[in-house]
XYZ file of C-alpha atoms in Angstrom:
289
model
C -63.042 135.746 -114.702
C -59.265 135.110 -114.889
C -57.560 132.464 -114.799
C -53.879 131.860 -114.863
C -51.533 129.238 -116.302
C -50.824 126.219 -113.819
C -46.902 126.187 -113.943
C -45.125 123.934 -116.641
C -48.240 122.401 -118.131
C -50.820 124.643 -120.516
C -53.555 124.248 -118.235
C -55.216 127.221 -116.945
C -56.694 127.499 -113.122
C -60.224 129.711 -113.069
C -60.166 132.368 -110.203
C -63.030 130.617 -109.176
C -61.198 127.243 -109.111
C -58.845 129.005 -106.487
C -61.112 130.050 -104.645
C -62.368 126.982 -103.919
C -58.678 125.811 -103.088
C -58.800 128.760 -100.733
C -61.855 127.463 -98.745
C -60.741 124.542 -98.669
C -57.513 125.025 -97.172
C -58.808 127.435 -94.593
C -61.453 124.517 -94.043
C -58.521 122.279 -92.865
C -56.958 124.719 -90.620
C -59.912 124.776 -88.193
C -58.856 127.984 -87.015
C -56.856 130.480 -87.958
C -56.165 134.567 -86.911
C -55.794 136.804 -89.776
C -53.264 139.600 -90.149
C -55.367 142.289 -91.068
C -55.099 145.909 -92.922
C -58.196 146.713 -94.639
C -56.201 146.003 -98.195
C -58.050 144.159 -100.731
C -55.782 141.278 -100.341
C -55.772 140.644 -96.381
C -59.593 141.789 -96.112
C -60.078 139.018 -98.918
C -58.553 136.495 -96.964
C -60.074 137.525 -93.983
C -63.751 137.758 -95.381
C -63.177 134.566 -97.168
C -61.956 132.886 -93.684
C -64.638 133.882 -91.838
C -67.526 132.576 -94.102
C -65.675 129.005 -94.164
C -64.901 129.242 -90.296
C -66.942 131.471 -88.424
C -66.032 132.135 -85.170
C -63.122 130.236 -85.335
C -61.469 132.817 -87.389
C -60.081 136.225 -85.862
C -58.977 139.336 -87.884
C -55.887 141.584 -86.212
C -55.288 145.333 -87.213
C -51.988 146.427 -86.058
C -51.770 149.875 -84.805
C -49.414 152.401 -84.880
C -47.972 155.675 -86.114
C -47.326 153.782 -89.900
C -51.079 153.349 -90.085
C -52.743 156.265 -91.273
C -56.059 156.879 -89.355
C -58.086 156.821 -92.701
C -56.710 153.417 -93.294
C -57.790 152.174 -89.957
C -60.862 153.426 -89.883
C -61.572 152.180 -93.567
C -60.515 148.358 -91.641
C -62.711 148.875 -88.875
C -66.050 149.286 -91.181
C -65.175 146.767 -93.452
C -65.172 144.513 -91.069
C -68.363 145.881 -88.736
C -69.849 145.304 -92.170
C -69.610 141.766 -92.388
C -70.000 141.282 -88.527
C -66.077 139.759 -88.911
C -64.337 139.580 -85.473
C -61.859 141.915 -85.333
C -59.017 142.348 -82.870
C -57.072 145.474 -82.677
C -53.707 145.553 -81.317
C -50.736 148.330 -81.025
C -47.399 147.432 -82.033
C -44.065 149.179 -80.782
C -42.114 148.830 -84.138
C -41.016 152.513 -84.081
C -39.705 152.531 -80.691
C -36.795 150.018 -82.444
C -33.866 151.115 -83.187
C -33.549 149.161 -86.153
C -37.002 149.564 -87.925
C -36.171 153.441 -87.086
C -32.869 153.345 -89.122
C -35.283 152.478 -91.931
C -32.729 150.045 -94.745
C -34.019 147.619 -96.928
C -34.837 145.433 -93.885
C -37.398 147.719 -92.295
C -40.620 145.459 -93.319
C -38.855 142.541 -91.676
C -38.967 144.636 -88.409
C -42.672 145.904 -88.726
C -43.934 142.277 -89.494
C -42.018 140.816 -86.980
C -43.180 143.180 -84.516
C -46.626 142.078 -85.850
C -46.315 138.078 -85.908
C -44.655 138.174 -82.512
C -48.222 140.148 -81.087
C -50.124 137.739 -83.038
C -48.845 134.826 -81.908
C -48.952 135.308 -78.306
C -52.351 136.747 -78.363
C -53.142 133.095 -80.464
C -52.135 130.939 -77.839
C -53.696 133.298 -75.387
C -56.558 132.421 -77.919
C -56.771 129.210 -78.133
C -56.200 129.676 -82.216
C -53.934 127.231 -84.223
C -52.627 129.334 -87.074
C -51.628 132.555 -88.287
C -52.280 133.558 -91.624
C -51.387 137.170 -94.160
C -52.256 138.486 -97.452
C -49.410 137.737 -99.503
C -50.726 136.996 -102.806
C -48.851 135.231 -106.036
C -47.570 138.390 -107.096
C -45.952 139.332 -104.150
C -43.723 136.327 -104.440
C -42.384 137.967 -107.633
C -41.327 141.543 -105.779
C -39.221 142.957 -102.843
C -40.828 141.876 -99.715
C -38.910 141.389 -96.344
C -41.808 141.079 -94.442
C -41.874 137.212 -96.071
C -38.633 136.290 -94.313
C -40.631 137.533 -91.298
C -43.603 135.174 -91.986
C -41.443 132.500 -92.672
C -39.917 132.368 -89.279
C -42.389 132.355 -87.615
C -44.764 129.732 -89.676
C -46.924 132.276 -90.519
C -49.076 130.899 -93.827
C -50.193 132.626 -97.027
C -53.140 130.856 -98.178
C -53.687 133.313 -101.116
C -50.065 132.638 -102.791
C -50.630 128.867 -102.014
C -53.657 128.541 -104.388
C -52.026 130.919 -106.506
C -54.548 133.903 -106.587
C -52.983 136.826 -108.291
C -53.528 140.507 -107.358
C -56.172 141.154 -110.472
C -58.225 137.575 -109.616
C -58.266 138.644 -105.690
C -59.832 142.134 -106.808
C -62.349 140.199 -109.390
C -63.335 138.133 -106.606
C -63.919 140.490 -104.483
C -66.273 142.245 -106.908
C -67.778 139.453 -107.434
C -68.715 139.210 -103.603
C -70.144 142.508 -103.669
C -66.647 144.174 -101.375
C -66.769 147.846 -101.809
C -63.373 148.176 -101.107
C -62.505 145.947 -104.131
C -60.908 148.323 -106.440
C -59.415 150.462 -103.526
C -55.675 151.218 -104.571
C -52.954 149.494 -102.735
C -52.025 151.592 -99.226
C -48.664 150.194 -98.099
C -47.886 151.517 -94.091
C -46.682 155.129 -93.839
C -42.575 154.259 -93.507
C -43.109 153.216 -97.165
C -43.293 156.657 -98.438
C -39.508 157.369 -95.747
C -36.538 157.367 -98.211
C -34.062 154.505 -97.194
C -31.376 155.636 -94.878
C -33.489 158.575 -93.533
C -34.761 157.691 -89.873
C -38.113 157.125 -89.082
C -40.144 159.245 -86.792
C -43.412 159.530 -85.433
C -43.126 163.324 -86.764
C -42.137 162.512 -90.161
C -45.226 159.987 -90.595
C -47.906 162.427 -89.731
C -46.617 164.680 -92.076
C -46.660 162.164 -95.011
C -50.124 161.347 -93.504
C -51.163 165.106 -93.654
C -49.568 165.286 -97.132
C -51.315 162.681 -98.781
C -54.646 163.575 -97.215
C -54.353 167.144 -98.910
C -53.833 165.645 -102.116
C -56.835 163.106 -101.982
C -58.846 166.327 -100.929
C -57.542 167.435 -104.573
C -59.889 164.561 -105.900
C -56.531 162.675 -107.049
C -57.016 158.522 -106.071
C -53.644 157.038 -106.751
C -50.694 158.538 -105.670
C -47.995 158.530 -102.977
C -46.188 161.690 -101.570
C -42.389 160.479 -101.291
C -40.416 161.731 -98.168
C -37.131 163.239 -99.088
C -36.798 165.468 -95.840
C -37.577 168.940 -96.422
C -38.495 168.089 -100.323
C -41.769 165.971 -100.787
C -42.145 164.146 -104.309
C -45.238 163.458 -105.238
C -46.045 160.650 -107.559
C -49.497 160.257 -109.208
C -51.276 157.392 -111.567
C -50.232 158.011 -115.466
C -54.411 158.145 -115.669
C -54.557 161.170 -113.053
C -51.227 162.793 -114.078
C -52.581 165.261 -116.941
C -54.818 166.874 -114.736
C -52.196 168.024 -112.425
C -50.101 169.285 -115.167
C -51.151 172.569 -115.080
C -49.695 175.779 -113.559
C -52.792 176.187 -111.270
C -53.054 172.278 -109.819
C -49.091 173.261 -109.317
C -49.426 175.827 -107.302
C -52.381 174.361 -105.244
C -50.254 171.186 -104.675
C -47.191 173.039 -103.775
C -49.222 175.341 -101.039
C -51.128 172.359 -99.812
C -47.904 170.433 -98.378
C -46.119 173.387 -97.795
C -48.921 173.685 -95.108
C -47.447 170.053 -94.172
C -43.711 171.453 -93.117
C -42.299 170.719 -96.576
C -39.854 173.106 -97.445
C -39.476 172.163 -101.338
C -42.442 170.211 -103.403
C -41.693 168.292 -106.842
C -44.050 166.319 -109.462
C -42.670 163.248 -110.346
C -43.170 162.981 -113.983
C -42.911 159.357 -114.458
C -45.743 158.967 -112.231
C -46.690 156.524 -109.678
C -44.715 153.524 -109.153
C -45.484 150.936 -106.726
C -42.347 150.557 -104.556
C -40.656 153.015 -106.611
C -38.319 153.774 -103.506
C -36.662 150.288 -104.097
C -35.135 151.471 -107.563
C -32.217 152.490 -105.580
C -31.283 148.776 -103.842
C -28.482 146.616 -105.089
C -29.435 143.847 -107.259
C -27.732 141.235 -104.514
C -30.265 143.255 -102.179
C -33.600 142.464 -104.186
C -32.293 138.983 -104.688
C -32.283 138.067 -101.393
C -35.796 139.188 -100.825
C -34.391 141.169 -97.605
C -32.562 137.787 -96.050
């Protein structure tokens, strides 16, 4: 199992060490709802929350247009699985004008959209804390959706015991999760170039995009929205099997079916976040404040 370097000293903290942290923490909350996407981190967090607390722990799955349906339906039986309590609520992030103008600060929309659902329904509740998957890595990358959490107390258990990405999907293979090596699935308005508005239209055709190219037997990949022109990114591991003038051509007719007008193969592969290559340094700085 992993373990990582405890900061300034040369001691190393086992995956399993965190863990523990993580229980305990949770432990001390006494109650706490869980943001919830069916990700390996959040489902982590929420599987791990309701061993420690039972029925004193709630799951939430936001819905809306930026979930795709085989996302949400992935959530729903993860959680049936385990018996979890699970909550589903819709959020109106895309009726905004501001989330739909879709600039760097769109995740701080869409989360606060979120927290502000989940913390009325938790004092409807009777629940003292709200808690989301951010993990140790995530401190490290572009995330406005943290400036979000932050106002409005929202913890991240995960990044407080430090558990990295890697150690949260060893753990969850450890626990037996199927969905432990699933590959990441951001929202939907991800895949949106910045500056180009955000519609419910535009989603389901991403949606329908990407779900012809899984059909294609590829795993990792994103289809990136450039208007009429799609760009399709797909794991280095994956890429030499589309690199032939018969995948092209069955790529290219399968989201021309999906309205796009132009289709290109991104040679450098997937990139997580690859869309933020574009933002100013002083932009990624400031984590989206």
């Amino acid at each position: 199992m992993a373990t990582t370097p405890r900061a300034g000293t040369s001691e190393t903290v086992s995956a399993e060490a965190k863990l523990d942290a993580l229980e305990g923490r949770l432990r001390a909350l006494g109650s706490v709802i869980v943001a919830y996407s069916g990700g390996v981190d959040s489902a982590f967090l929420a599987a791990t929350a309701h061993r420690v607390l039972g029925a004193r722990m709630l799951a939430v799955l936001a819905d809306s247009p930026s979930l795709a349906r085989r996302d949400m339906e992935q959530a729903q039986a993860f959680a049936e699985s385990l018996g979890m309590p699970l909550r589903i609520i819709q959020t109106e992030e895309l009726d905004k004008p501001e989330y739909q103008k879709n600039d760097a600060n769109r995740c701080f929309h869409c989360k606060t959209e979120l927290f502000e659902g989940m913390t009325a329904l938790g004092a409807e509740l009777g629940f003292s804390h709200i808690a989301y998957g951010m993990n140790a890595d995530d401190l490290r990358d572009y995330r406005p959706g943290q400036r979000a959490a932050e106002e409005h107390l929202v913890l991240a258990p995960l990044a407080e015991v430090g558990l990295a990405k890697l150690e949260i999907r060893e753990l969850a293979k450890a626990a037996e999760y199927a969905l432990w090596d699933r590959p990441a699935a951001p929202c939907l308005s991800s895949r949106v170039e910045y500056g180009r508005t955000v519609t419910r239209e535009v989603l389901e055709q991403v949606e329908n995009a990407e779900e012809a190219i899984r059909q294609l037997g590829f795993r990792e990949f994103r289809v990136r929205h450039h208007g009429e022109l799609a760009r399709v990114e797909i794991a280095r591991s994956e890429l030499s099997r589309a690199l032939t003038i018969e995948m092209f051509d069955t790529i290219s007719a399968a989201l021309r079916k999906s309205g796009y007008q132009y289709v290109t193969l991104d040679c450098t592969g997937f990139r997580s976040g690859s869309l933020n290559a574009i933002l100013s340094p002083e932009v990624l700085m400031k984590r989206g404040v």
